[in-house]
GROMACS .gro file of N, CA and C in nm:
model
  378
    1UNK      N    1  -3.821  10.274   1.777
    1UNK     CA    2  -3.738  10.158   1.803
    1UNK      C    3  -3.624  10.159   1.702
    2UNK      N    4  -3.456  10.120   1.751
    2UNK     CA    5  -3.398  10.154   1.650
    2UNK      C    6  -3.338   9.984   1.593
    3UNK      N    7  -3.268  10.007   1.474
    3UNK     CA    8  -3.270   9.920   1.422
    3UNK      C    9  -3.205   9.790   1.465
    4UNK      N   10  -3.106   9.867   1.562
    4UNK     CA   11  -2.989   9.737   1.592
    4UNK      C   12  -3.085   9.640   1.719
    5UNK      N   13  -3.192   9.737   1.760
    5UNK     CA   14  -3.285   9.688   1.876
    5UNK      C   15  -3.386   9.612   1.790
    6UNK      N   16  -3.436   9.638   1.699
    6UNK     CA   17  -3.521   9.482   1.581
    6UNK      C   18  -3.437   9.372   1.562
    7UNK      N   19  -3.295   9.399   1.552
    7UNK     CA   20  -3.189   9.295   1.492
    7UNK      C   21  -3.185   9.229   1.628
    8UNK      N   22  -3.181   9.251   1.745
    8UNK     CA   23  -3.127   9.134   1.868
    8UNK      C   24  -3.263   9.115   1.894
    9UNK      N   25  -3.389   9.143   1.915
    9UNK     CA   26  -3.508   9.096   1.928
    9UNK      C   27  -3.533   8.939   1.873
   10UNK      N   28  -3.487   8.999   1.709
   10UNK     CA   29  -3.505   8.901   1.581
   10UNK      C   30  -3.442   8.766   1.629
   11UNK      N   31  -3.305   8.823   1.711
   11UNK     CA   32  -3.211   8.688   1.708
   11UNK      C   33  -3.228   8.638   1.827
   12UNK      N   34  -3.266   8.673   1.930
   12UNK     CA   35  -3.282   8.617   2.089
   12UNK      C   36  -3.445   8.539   2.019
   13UNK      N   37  -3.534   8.537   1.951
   13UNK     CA   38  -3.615   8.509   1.901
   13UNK      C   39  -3.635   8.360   1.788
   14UNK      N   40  -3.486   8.372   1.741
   14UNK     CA   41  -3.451   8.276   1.677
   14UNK      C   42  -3.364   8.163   1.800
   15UNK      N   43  -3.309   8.246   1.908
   15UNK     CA   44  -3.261   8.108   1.963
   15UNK      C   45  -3.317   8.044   2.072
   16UNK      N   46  -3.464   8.094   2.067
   16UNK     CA   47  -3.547   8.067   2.135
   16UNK      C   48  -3.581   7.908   2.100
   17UNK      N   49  -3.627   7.837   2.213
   17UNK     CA   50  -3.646   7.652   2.213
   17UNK      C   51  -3.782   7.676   2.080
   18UNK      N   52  -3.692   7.558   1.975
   18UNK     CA   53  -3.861   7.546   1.880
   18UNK      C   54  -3.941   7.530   1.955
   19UNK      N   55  -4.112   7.592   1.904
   19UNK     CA   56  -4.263   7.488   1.957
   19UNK      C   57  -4.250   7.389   1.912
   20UNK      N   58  -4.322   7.318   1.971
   20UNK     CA   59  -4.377   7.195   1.914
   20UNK      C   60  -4.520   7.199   1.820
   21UNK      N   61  -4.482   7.136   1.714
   21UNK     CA   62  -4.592   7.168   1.664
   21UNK      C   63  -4.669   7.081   1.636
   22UNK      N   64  -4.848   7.149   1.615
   22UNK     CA   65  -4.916   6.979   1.625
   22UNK      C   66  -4.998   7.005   1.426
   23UNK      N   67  -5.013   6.887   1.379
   23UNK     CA   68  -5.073   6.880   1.250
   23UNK      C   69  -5.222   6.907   1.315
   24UNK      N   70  -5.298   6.948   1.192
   24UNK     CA   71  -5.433   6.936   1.214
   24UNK      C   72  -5.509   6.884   1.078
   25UNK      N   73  -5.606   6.832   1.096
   25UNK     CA   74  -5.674   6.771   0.922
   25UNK      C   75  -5.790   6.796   0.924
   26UNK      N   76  -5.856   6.927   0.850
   26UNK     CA   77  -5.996   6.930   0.824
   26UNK      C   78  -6.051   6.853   0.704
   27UNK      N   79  -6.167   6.806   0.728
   27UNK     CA   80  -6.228   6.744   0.567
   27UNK      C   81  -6.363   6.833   0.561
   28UNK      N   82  -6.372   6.865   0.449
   28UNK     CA   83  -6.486   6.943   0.388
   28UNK      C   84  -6.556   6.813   0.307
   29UNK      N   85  -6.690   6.786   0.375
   29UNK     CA   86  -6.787   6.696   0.299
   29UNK      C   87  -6.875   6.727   0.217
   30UNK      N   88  -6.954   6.685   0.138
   30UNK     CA   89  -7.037   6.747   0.051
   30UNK      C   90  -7.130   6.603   0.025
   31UNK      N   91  -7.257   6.650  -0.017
   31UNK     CA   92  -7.345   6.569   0.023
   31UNK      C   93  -7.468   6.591  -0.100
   32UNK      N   94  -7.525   6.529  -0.175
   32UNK     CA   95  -7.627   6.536  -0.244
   32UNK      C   96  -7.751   6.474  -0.207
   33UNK      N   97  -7.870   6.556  -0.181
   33UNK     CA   98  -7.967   6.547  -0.108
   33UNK      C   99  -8.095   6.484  -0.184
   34UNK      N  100  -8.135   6.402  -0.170
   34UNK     CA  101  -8.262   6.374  -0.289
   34UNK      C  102  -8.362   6.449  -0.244
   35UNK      N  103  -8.408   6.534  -0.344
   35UNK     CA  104  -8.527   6.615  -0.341
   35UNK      C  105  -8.628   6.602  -0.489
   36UNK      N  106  -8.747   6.666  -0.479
   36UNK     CA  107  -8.830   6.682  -0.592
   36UNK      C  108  -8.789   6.768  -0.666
   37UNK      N  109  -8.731   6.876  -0.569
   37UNK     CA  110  -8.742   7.025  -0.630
   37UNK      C  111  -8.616   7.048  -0.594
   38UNK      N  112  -8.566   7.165  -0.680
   38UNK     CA  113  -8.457   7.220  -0.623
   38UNK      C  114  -8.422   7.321  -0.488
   39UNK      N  115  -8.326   7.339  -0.449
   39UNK     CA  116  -8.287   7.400  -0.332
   39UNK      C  117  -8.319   7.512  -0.290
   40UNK      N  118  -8.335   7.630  -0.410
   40UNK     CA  119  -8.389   7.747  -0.409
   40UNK      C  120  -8.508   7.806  -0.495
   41UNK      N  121  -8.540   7.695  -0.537
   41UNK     CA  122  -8.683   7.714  -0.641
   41UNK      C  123  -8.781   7.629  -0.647
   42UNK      N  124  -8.903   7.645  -0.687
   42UNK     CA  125  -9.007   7.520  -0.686
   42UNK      C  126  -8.962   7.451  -0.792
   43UNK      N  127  -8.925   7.434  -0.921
   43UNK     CA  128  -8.866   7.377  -1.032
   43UNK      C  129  -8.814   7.229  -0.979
   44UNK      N  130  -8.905   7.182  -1.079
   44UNK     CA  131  -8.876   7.041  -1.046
   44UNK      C  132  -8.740   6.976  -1.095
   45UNK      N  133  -8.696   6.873  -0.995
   45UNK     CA  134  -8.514   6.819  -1.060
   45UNK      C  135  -8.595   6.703  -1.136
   46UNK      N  136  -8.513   6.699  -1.251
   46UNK     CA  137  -8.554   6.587  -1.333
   46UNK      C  138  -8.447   6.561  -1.435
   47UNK      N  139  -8.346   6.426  -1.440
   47UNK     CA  140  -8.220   6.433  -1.511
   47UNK      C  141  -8.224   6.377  -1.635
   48UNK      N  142  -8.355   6.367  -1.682
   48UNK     CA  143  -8.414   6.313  -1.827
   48UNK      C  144  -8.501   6.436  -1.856
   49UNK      N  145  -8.511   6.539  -1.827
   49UNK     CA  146  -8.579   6.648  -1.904
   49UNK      C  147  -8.496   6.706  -1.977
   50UNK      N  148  -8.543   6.827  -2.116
   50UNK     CA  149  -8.504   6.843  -2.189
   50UNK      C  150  -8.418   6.939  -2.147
   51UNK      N  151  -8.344   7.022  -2.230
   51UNK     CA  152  -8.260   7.121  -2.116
   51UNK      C  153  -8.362   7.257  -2.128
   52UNK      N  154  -8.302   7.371  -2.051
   52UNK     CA  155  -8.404   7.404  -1.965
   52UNK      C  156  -8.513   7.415  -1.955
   53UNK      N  157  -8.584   7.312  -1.981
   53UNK     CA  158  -8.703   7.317  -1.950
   53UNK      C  159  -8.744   7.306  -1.802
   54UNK      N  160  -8.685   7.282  -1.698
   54UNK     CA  161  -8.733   7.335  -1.594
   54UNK      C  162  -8.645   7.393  -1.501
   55UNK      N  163  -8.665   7.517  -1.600
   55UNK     CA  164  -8.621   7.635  -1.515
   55UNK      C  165  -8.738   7.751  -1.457
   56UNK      N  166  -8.703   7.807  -1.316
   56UNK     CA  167  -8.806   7.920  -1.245
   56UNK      C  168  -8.733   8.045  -1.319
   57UNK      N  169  -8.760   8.183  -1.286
   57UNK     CA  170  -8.736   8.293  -1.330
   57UNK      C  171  -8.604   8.348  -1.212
   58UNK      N  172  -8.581   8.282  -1.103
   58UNK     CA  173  -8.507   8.262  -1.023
   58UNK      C  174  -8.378   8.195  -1.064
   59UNK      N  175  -8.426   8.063  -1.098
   59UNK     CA  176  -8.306   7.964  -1.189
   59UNK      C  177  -8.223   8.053  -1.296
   60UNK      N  178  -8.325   8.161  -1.380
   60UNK     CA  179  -8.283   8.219  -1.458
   60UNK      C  180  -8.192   8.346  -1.430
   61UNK      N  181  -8.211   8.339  -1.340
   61UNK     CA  182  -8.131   8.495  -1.249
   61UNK      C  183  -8.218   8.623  -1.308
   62UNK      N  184  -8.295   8.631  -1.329
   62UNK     CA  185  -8.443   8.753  -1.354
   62UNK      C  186  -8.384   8.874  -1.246
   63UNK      N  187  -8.339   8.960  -1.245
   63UNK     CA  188  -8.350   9.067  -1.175
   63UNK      C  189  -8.472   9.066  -1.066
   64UNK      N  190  -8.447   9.080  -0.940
   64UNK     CA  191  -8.596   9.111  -0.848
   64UNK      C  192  -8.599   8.958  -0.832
   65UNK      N  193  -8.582   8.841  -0.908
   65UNK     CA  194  -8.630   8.733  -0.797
   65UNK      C  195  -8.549   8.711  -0.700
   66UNK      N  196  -8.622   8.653  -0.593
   66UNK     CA  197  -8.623   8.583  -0.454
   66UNK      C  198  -8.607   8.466  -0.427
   67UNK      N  199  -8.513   8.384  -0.377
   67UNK     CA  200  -8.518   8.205  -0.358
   67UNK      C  201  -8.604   8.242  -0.233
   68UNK      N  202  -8.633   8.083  -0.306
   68UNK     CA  203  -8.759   8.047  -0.168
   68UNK      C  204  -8.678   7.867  -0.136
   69UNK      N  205  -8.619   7.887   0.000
   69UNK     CA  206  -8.570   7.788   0.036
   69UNK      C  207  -8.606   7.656   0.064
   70UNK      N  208  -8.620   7.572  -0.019
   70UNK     CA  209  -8.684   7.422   0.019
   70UNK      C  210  -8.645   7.325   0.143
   71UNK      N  211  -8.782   7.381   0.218
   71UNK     CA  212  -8.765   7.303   0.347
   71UNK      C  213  -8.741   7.158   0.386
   72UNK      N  214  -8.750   7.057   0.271
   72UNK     CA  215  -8.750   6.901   0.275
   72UNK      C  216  -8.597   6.901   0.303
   73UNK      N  217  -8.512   7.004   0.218
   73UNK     CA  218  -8.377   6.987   0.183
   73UNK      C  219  -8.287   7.011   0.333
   74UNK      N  220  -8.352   7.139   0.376
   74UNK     CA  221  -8.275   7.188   0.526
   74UNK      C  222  -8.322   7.086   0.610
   75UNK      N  223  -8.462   7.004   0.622
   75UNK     CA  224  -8.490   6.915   0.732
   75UNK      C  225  -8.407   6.795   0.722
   76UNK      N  226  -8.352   6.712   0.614
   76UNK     CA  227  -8.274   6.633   0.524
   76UNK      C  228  -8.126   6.666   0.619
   77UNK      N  229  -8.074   6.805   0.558
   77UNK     CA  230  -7.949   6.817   0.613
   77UNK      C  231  -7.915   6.836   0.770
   78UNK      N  232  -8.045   6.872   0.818
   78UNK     CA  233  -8.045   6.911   0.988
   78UNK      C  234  -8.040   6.773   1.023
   79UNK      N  235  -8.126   6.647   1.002
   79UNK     CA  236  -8.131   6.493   1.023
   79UNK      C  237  -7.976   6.454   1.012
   80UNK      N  238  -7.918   6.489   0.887
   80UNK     CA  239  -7.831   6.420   0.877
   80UNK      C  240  -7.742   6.439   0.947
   81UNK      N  241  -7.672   6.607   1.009
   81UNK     CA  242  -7.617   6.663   1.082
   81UNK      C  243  -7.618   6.619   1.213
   82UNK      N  244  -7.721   6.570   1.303
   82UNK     CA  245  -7.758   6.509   1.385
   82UNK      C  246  -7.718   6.367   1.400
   83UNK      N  247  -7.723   6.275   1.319
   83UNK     CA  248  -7.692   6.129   1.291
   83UNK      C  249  -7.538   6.171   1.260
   84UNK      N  250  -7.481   6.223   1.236
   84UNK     CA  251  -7.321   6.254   1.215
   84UNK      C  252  -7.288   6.308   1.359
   85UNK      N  253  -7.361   6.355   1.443
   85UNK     CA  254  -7.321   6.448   1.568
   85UNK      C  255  -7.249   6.567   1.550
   86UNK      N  256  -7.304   6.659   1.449
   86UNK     CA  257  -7.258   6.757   1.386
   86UNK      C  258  -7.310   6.873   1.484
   87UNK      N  259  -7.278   7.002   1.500
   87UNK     CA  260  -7.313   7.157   1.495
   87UNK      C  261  -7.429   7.176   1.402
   88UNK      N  262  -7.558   7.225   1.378
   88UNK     CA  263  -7.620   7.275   1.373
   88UNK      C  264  -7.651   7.410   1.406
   89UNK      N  265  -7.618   7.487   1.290
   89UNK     CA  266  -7.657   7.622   1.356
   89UNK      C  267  -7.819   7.672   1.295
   90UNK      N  268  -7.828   7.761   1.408
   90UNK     CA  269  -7.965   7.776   1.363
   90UNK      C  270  -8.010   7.922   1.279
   91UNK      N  271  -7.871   7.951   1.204
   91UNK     CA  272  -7.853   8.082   1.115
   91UNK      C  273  -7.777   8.028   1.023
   92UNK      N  274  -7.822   8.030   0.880
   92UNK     CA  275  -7.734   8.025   0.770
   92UNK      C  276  -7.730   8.106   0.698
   93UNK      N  277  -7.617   8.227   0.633
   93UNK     CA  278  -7.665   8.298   0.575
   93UNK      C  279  -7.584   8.242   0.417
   94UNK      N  280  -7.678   8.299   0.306
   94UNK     CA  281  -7.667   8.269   0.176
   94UNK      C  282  -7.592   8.364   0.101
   95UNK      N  283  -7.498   8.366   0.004
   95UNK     CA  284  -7.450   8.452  -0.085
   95UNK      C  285  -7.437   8.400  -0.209
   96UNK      N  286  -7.511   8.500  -0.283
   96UNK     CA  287  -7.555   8.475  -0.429
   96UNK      C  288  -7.449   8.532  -0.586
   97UNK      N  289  -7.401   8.475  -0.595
   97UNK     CA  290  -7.298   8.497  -0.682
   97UNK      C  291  -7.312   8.483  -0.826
   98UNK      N  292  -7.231   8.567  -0.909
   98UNK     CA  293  -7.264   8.549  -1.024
   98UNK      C  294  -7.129   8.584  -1.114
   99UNK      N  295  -7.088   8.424  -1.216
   99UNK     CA  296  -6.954   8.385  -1.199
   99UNK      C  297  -6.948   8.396  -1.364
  100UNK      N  298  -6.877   8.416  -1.454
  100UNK     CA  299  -6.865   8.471  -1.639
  100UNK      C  300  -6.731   8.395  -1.601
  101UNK      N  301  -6.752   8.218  -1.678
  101UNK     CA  302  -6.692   8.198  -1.754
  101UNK      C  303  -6.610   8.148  -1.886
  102UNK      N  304  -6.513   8.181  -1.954
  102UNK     CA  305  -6.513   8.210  -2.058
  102UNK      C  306  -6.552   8.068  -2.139
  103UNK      N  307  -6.556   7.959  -2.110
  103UNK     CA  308  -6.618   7.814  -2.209
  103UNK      C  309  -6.770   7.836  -2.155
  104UNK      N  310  -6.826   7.874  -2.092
  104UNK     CA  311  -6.986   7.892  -2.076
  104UNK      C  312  -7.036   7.989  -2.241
  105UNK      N  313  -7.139   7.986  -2.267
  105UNK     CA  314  -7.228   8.035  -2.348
  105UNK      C  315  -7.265   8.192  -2.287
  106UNK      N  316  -7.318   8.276  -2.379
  106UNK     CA  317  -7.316   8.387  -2.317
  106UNK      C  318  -7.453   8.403  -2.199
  107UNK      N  319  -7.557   8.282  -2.334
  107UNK     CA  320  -7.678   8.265  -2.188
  107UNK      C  321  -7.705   8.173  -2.099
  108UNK      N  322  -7.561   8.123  -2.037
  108UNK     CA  323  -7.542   8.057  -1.920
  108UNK      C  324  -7.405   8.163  -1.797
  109UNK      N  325  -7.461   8.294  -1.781
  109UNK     CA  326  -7.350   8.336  -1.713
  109UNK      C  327  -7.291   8.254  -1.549
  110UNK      N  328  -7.399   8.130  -1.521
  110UNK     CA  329  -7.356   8.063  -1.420
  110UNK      C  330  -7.367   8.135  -1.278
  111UNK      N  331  -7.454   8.188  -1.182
  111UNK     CA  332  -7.505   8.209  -1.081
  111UNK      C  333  -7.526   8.095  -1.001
  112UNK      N  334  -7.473   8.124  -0.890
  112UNK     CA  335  -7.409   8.048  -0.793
  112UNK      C  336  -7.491   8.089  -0.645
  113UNK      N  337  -7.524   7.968  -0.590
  113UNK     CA  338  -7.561   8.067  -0.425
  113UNK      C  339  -7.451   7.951  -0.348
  114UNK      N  340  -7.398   8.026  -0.239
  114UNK     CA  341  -7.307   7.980  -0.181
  114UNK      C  342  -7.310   8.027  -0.018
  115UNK      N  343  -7.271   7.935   0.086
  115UNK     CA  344  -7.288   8.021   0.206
  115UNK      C  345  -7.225   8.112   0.249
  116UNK      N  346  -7.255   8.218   0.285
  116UNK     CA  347  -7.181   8.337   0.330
  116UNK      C  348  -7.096   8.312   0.430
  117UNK      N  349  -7.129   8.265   0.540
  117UNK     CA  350  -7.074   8.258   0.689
  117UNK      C  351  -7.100   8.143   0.711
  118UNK      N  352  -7.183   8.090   0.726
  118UNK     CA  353  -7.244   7.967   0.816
  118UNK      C  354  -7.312   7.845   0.721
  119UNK      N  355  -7.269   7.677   0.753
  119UNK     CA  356  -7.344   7.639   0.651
  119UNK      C  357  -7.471   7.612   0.778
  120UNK      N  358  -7.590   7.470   0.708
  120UNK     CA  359  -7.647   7.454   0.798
  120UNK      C  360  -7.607   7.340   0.913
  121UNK      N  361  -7.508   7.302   0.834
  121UNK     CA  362  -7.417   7.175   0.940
  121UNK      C  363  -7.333   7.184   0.932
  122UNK      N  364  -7.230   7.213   1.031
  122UNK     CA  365  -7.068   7.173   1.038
  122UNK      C  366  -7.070   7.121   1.149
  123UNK      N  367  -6.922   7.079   1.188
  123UNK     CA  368  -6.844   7.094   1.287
  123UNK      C  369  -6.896   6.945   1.328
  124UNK      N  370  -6.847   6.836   1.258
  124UNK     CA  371  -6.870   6.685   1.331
  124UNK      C  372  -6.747   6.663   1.441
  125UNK      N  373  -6.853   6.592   1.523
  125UNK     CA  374  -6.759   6.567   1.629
  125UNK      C  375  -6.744   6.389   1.644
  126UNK      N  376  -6.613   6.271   1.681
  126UNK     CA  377  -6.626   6.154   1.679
  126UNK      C  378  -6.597   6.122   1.823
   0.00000   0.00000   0.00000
């Protein structure tokens, strides 16, 4: 294609009728769930314990551990998802991250699980 043929493309392109364009507004909600335990560990939540004292080997990021997903928490968010008239999917996948930074302590490198793709509720509808 030669060049002077990009240049009148460009401009028959520009005097083309504007779209119309429409706004759109997503809100990202976030939600704190009362539980015993935490989300990915048996370790009990408790906001008057000493500090870490209740931590799993998981909490700790141990090489080789495994979260074990607390079911009170997903039944919690599936309810609530429902009473909102939300999407429910019935696949969430998890990604486990691990974040160095520099005002943290060296033995708090801050590990993160976050959803990969999918949470377990989106998409409210009114």
């Amino acid at each position: 294609m030669s060049v002077s043929r990009c240049q009148s493309q460009a401009q028959t392109k520009r005097k083309s009728a504007p779209q119309e364009l429409v706004g759109v507004v997503g809100l990202e909600i976030h939600a704190q769930i009362h539980s015993n335990t935490k989300l990915f560990s048996g370790s009990q939540v408790g906001f008057q314990a000493p500090p870490n004292s209740l931590v799993s080997f998981f909490d700790a990021s141990l090489p080789g551990t495994l979260p074990v997903l607390n079911r009170r928490c997903v039944e919690a968010a599936v309810m609530t998802g429902l009473a909102l008239n939300c999407t429910i999917n019935r696949k969430s996948l998890f990604d486990r991250k691990h974040y160095f930074y520099a005002d943290l302590p060296v033995s708090q490198p801050g590990p993160h699980l976050s959803f990969k793709s999918q949470a377990i509720v989106n998409h409210i509808y009114f």
